[in-house]
Short mmCIF file of C-alpha atoms in Angstrom, two decimals:
data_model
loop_
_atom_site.label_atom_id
_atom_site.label_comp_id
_atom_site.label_asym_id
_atom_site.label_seq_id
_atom_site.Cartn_x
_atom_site.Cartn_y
_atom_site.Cartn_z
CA UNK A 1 -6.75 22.00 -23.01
CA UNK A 2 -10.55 22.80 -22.68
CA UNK A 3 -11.15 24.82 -19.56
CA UNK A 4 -14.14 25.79 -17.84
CA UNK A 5 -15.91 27.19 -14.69
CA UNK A 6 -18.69 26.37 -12.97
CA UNK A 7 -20.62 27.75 -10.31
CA UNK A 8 -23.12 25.94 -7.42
CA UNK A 9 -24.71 26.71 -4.27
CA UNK A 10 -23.36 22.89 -3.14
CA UNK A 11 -20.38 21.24 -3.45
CA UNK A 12 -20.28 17.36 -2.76
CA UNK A 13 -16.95 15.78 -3.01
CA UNK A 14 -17.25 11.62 -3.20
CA UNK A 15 -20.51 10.00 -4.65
CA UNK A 16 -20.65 7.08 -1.82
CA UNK A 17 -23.37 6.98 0.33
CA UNK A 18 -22.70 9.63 2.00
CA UNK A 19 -22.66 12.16 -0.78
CA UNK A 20 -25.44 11.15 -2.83
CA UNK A 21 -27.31 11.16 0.39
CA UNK A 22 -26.44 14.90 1.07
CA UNK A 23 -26.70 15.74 -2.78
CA UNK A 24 -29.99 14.22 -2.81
CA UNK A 25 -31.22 15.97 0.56
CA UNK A 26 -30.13 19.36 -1.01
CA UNK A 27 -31.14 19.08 -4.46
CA UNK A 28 -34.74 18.44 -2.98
CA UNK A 29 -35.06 22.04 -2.41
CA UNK A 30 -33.60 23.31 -5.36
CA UNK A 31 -30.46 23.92 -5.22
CA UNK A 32 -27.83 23.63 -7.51
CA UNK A 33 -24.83 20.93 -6.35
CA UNK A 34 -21.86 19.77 -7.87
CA UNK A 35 -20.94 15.93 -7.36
CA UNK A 36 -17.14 15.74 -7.47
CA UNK A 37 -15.66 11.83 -7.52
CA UNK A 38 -12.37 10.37 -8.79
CA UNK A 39 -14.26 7.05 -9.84
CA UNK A 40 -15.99 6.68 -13.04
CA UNK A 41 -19.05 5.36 -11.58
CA UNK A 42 -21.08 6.57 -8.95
CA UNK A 43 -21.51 4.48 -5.98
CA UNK A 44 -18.51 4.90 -4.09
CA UNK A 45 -16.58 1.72 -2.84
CA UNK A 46 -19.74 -0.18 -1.01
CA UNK A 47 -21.71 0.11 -4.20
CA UNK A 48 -19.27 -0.51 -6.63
CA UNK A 49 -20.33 -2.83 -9.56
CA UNK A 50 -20.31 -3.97 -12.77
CA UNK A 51 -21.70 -1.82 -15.79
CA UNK A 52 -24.56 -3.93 -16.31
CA UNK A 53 -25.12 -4.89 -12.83
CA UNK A 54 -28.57 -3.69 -11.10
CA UNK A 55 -27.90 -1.60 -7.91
CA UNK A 56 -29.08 -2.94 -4.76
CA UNK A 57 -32.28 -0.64 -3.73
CA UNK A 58 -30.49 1.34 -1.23
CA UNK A 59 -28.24 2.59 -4.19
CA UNK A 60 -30.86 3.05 -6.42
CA UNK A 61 -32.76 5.12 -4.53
CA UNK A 62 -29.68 7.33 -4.13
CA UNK A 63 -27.98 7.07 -7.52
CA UNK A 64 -31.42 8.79 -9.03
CA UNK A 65 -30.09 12.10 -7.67
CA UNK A 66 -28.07 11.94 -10.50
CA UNK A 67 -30.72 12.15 -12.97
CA UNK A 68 -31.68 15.45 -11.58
CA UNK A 69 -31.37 18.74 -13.09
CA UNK A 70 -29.74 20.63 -10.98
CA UNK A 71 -27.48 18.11 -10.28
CA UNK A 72 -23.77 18.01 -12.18
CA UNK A 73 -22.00 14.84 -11.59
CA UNK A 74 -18.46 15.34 -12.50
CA UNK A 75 -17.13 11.38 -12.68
CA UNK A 76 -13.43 10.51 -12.68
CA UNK A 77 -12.44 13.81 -11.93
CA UNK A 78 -9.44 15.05 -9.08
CA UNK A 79 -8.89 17.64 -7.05
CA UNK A 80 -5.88 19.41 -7.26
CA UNK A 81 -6.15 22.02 -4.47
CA UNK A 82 -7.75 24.66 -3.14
CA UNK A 83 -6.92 27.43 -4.96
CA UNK A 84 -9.03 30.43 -2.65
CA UNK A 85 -11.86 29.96 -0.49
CA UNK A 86 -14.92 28.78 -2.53
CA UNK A 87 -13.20 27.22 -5.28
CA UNK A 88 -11.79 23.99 -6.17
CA UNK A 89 -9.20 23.21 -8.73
CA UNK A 90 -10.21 20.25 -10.31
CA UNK A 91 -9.11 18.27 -13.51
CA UNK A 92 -10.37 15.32 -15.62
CA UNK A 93 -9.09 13.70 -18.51
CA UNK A 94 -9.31 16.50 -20.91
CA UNK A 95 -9.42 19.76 -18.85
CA UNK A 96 -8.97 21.08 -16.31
CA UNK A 97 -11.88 22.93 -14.07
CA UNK A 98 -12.65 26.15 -11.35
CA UNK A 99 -15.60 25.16 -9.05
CA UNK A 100 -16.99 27.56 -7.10
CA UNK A 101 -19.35 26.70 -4.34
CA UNK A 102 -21.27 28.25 -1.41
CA UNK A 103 -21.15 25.39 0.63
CA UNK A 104 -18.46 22.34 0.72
CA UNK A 105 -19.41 19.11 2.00
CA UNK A 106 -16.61 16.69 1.82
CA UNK A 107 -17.87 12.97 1.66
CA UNK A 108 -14.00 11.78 1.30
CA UNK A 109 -14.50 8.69 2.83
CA UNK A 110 -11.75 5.86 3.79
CA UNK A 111 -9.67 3.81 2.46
CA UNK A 112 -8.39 0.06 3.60
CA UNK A 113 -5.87 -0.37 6.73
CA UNK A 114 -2.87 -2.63 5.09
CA UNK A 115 -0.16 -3.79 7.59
CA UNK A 116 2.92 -5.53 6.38
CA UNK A 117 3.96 -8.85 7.70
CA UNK A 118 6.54 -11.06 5.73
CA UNK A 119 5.44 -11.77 1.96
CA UNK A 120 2.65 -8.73 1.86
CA UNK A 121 4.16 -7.63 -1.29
CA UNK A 122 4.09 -10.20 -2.93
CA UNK A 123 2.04 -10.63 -6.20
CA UNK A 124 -1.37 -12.25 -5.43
CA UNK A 125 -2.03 -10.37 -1.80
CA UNK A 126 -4.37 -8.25 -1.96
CA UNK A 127 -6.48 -6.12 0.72
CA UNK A 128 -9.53 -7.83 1.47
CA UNK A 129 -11.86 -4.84 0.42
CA UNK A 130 -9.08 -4.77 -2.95
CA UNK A 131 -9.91 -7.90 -3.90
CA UNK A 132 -13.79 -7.46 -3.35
CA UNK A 133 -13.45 -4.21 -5.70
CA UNK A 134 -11.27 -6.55 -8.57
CA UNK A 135 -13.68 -9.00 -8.30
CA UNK A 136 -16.52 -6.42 -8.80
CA UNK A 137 -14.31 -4.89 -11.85
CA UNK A 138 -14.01 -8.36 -13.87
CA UNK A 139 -11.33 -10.07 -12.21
CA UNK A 140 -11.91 -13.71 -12.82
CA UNK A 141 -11.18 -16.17 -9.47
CA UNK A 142 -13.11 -19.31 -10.82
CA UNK A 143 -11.44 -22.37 -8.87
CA UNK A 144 -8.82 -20.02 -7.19
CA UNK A 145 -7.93 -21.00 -3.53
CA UNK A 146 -8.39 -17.65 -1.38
CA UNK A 147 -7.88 -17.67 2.07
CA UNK A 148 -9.21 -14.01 3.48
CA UNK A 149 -7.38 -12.30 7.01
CA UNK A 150 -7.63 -9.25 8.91
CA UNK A 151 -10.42 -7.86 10.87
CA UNK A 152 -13.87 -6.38 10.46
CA UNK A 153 -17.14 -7.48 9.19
CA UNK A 154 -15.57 -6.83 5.75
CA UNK A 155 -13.80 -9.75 5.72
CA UNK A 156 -17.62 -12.04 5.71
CA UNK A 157 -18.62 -9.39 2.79
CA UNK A 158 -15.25 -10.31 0.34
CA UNK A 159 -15.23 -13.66 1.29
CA UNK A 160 -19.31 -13.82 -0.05
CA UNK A 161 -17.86 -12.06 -3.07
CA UNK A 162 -15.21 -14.06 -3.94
CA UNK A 163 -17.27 -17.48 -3.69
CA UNK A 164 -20.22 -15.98 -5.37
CA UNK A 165 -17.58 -15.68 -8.36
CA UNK A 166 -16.29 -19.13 -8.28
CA UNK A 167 -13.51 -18.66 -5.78
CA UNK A 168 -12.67 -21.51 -3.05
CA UNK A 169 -12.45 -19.62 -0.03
CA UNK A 170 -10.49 -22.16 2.48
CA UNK A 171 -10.44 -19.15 5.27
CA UNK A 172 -11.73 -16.39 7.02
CA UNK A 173 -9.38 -15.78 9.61
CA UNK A 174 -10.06 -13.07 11.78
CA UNK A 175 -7.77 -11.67 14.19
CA UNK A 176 -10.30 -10.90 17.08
CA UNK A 177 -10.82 -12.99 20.27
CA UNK A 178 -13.30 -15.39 20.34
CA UNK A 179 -14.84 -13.40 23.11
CA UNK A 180 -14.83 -10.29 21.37
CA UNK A 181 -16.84 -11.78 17.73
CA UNK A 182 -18.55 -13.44 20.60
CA UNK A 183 -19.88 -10.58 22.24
CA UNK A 184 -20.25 -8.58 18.95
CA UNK A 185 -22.45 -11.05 17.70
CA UNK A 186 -24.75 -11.14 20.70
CA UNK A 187 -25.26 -8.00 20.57
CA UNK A 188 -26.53 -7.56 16.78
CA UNK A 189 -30.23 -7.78 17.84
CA UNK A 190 -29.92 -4.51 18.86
CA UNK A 191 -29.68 -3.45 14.57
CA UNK A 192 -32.02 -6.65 13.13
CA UNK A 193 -30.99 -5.88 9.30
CA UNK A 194 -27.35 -6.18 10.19
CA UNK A 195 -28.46 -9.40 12.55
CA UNK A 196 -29.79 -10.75 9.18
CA UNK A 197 -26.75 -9.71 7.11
CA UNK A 198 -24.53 -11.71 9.15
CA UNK A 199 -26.69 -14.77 9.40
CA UNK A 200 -26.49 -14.73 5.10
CA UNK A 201 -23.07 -14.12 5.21
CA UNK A 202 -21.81 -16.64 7.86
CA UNK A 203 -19.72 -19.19 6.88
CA UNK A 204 -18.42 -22.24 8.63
CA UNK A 205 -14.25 -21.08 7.46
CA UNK A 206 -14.73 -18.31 9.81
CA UNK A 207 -12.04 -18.23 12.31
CA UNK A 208 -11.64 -16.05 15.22
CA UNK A 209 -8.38 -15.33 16.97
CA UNK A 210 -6.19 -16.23 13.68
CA UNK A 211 -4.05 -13.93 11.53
CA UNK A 212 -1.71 -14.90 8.66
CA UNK A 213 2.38 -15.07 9.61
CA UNK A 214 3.96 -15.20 6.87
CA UNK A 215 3.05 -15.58 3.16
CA UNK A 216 5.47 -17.78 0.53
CA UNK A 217 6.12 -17.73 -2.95
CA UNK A 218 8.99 -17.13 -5.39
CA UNK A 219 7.55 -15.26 -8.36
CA UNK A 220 4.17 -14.80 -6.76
CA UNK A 221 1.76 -16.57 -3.34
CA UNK A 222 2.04 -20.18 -2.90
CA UNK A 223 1.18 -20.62 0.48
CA UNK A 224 0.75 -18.81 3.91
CA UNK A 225 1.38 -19.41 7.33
CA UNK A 226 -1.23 -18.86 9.73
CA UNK A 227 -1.22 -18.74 13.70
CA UNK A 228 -4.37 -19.66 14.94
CA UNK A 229 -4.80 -19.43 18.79
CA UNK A 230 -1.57 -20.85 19.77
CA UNK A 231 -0.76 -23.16 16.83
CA UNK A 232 0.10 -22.86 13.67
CA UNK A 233 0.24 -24.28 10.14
CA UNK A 234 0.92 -23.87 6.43
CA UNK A 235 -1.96 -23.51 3.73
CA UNK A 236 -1.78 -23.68 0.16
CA UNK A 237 -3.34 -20.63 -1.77
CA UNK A 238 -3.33 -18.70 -5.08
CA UNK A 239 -4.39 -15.49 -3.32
CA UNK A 240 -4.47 -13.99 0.40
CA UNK A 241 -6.67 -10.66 0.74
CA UNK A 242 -5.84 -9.12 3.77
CA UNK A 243 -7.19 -5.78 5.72
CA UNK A 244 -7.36 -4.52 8.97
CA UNK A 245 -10.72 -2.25 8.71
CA UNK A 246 -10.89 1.11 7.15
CA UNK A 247 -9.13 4.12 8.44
CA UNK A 248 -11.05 7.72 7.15
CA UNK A 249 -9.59 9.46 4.16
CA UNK A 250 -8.85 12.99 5.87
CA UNK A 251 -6.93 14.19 2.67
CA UNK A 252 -8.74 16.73 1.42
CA UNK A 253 -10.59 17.89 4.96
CA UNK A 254 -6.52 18.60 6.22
CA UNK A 255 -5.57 20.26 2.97
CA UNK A 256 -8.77 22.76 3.84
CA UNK A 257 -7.73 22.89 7.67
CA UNK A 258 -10.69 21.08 9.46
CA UNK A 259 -9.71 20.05 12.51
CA UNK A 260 -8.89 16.34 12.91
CA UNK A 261 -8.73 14.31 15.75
CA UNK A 262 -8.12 10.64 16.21
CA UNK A 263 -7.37 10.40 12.08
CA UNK A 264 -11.02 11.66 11.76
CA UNK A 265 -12.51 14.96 10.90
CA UNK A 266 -14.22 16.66 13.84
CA UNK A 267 -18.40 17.47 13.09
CA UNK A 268 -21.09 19.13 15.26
CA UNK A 269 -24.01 17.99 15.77
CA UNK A 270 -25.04 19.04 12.39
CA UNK A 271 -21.87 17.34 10.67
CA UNK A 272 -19.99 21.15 10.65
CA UNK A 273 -16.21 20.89 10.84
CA UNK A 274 -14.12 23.78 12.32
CA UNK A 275 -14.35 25.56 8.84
CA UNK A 276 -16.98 27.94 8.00
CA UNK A 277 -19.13 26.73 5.03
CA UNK A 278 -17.94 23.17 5.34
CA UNK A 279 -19.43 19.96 6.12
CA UNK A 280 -18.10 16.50 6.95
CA UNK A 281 -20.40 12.88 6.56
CA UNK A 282 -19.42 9.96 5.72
CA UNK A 283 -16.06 7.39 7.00
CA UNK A 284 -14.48 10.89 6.55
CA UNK A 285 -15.64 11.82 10.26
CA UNK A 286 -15.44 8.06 11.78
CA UNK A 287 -15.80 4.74 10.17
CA UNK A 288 -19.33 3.09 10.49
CA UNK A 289 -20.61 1.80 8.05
CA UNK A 290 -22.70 2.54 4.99
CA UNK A 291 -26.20 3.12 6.97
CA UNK A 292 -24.72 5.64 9.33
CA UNK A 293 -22.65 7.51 6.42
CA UNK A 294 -26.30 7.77 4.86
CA UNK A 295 -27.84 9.44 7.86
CA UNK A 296 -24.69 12.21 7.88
CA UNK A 297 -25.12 12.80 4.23
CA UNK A 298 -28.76 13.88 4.87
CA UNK A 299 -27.62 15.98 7.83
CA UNK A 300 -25.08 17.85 6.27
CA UNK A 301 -27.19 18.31 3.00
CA UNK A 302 -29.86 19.27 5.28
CA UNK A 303 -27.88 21.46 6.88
CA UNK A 304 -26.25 22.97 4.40
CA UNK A 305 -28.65 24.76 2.74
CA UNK A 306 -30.50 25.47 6.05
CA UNK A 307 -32.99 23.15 6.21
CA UNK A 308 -33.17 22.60 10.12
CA UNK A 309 -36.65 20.83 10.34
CA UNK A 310 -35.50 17.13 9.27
CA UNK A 311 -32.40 17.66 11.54
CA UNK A 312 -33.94 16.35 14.89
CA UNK A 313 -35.24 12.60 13.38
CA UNK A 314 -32.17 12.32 11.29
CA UNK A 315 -29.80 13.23 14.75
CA UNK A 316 -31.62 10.30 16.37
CA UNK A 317 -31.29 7.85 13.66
CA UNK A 318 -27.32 9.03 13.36
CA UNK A 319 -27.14 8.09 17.37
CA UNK A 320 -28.96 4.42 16.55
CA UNK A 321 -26.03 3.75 13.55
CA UNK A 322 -23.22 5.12 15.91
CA UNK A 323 -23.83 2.55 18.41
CA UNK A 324 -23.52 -0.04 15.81
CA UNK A 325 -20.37 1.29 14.63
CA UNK A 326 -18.72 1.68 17.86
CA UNK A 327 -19.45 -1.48 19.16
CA UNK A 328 -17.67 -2.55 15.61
CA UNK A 329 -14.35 0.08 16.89
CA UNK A 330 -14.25 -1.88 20.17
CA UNK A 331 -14.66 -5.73 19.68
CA UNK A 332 -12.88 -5.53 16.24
CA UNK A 333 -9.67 -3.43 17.61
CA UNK A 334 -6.26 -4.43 16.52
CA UNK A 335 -4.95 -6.92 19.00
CA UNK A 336 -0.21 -6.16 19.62
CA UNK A 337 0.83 -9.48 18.16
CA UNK A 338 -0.21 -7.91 14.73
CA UNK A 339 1.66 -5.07 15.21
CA UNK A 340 4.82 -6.91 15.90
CA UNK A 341 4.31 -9.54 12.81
CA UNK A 342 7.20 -6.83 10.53
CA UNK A 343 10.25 -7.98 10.65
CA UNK A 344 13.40 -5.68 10.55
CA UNK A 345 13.54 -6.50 6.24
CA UNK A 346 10.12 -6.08 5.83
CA UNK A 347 9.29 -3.41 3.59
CA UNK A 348 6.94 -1.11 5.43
CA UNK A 349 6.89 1.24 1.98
CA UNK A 350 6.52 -0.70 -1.43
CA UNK A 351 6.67 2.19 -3.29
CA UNK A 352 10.33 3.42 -2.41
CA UNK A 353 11.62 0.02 -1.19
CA UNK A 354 11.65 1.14 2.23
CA UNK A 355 12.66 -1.23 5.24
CA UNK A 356 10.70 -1.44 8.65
CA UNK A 357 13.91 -1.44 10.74
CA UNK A 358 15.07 1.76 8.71
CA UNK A 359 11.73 3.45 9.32
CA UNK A 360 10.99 2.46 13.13
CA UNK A 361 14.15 4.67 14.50
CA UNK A 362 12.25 7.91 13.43
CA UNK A 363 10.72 10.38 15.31
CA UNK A 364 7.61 11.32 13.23
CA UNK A 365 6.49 11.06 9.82
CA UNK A 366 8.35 13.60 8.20
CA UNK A 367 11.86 12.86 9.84
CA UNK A 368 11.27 9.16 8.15
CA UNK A 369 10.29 10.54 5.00
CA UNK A 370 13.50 12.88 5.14
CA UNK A 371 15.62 10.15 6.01
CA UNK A 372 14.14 7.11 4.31
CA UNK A 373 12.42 8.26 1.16
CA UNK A 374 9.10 6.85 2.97
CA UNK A 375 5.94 8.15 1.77
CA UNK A 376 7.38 9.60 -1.44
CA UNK A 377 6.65 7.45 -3.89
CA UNK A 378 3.30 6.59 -6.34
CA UNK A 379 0.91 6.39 -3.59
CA UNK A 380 2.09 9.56 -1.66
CA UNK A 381 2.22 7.80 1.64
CA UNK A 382 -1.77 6.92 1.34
CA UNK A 383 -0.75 3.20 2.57
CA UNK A 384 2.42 3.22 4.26
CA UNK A 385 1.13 6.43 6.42
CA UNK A 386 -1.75 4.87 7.81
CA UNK A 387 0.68 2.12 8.56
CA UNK A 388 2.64 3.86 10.53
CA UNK A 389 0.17 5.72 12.33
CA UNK A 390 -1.39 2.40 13.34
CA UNK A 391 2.19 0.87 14.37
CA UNK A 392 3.81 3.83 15.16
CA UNK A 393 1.21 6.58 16.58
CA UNK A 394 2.42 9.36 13.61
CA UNK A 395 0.39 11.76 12.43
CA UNK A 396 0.99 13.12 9.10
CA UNK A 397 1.42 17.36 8.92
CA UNK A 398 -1.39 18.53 5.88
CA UNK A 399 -0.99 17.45 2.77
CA UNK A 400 0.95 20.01 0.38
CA UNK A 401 -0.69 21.14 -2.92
CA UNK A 402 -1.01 19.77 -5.45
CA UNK A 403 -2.93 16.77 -3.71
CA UNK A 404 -2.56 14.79 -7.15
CA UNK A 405 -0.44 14.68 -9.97
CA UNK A 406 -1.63 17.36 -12.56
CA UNK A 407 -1.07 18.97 -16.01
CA UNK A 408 1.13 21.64 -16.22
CA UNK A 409 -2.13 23.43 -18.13
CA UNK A 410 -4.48 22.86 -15.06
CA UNK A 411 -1.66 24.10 -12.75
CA UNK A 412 -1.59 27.44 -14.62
CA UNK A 413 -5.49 28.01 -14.64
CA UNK A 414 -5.95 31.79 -14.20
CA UNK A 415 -9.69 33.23 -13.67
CA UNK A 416 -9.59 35.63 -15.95
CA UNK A 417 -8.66 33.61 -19.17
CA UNK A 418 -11.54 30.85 -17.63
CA UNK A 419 -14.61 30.48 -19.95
CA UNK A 420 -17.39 31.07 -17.62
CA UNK A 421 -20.05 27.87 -17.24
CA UNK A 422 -22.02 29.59 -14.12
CA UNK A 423 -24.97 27.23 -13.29
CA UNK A 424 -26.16 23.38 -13.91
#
């Protein structure tokens, strides 16, 4: 196995907004970064696309900080661990990688909130930011009925997705109060572009204070059951995509000890976390959306290479974006009937088969991984632990190395048999 070392004054891990926004801020002065991201395309979830698809111009504008030369991009490529301070262990496809680094700045950012409810495993249910990213990978929907639940302004953005590919979207059920959207919406003049983002993606399915039961099938969806204010009723569909917002990917950040608080990694003013040398921007630190992940990023690449002139302007754009996103946190919050929608046989982890009334007697995370298996299978706990922190309050203890599966070969790295690569 081909193995290599390579050496930068910046280390970006994920190439969403965030992180091309702090590669791009600290490649401007020269120096040498190191774009780390487990997808094969830049772009990050929010500006994911087809091959031959043209970027919106907020990407593009970003994305050409790949083109750079003292830029490495290293595409579909993991992290294994941490293997001293100032190196990652990293590994692609066909070898495996030391990167050494100056400064860190972890752009993790966040993945979907999936609840289970009767029927959630069931082939043909989806998340709704899932099905927006199989949609944007080829998968065809033309004439498909789709109804689309949860909460969050990401629900409008799949459901535009899924109809702009031929779907028939019958619903967008959201589980917020009326008064809540309400009051979210009246607020929006306060951020025009995302005023006129809503107004194109409006649709007259939209329904407030509704959330799917139950879904119904025998070898995959037929139908779902949905409560909408106090009455409900049965609709026919060939696929339900279902989220409840995005909860930050704090992963890596725990694995390097930053301090997390509230499931989000704790920043300064200048996007620091608790650990020398490393930065935080991005969902990583809070969820808010792609405009205030892009004003982080150019903090903390600002930051890290010293660069304090830019920081005041950027610090009061950041505040601007953070009003928009809490205002999302409060009026979108998960309302107690959809924490109570499990039943006792609903499987709270696919992976291992795992029952919610065999989980809910535990005491923590790692007494119902102990006693239930939970968390232990393919996805490591990445879905069902955010579900039970969300149902349950548990917080998972730091992740244990290796943080992904790996090749015996890239497990055994040692520096001094490493071929050295130092530079871009």
């Amino acid at each position: 196995m081909k193995q290599e070392r390579l050496s930068v004054d910046v280390a970006i891990v994920g190439a969403g907004p965030a992180g091309l926004s702090a590669a791009g801020a600290a490649a401007r002065s020269g120096a040498t970064g190191a774009i780390v991201d487990d997808n094969p395309r830049a772009g990050g979830q929010i500006w994911r696309q087809a091959v031959d698809a043209t970027p919106a111009p907020a990407a593009a504008e970003r994305l050409a900080v790949l083109r750079r030369p003292n830029v490495t991009h290293l595409a579909a490529t993991r992290i294994v661990a941490e293997t001293q301070p100032g190196t990652l262990l990293l590994e692609d496809d066909e070898r495996g990688l030391l990167l050494e680094f100056r400064t860190l700045i972890v752009c993790s950012g966040a993945r979907e909130l999936l609840l289970p409810f009767p029927g959630w495993t069931l082939p043909g249910v989806t998340g709704a930011g899932g099905l927006q990213a199989l949609i944007k990978y080829g998968l065809d929907v033309r004439g498909q009925r789709i109804v689309i639940a949860g909460s969050g302004p990401l629900l409008l953005a799949s459901a535009a997705t899924a109809r702009h590919a031929g779907a028939r979207v019958s619903h967008v059920l959201e589980q917020a109060a009326w008064r809540d959207v309400a009051g979210f919406g009246a607020g929006l003049w306060r951020w025009p572009s995302k005023l006129a983002q809503a107004a194109k993606l409006a649709t007259a399915v939209y329904r407030p204070d509704a959330y799917v039961v139950e879904a119904f099938g025998d070898q995959r969806l037929e139908r779902v059951r949905i409560r909408q204010g106090e009455r409900e009723y049965e609709v026919d569909c060939d696929r339900l995509a279902c989220g409840f917002g995005l909860v930050p990917n704090t992963v890596l950040p725990s694995h390097l000890g930053c301090r997390i608080e509230h499931g989000a990694v704790v920043v300064d003013a200048h996007q620091r976390t608790s650990r020398d040398g490393c930065f935080a921007a991005g969902e990583c630190t809070g969820v808010g959306g792609s405009e205030l992940a892009m004003v982080e990023g150019e903090i903390a690449g600002h930051a890290a290479i010293g660069q304090t002139a830019p920081l005041a302007a950027l610090v009061e754009q950041r505040a601007r974006w953070q009003a928009f996103a809490d205002a999302v946190r409060e009026r979108f919050a998960i309302r107690e009937p959809i924490r109570r929608l499990a039943r006792p046989d609903t499987l709270l982890c696919r992976c291992e088969d795992v029952r919610y009334d065999a989980v809910a007697p535990a005491h923590g995370w790692t007494a119902a991984k102990l006693q239930t298996r939970c968390g232990m299978g393919a996805c490591q706990g990445r879905v069902c632990g955010a579900a039970a922190h969300a149902l349950f309050g548990w917080t998972a203890p730091a992740p244990r190395t290796p943080l992904v599966p790996a090749r015996v070969g890239t497990l055994m790295l040692d520096d001094t048999d490493m071929a050295s690569c130092d530079g871009v």
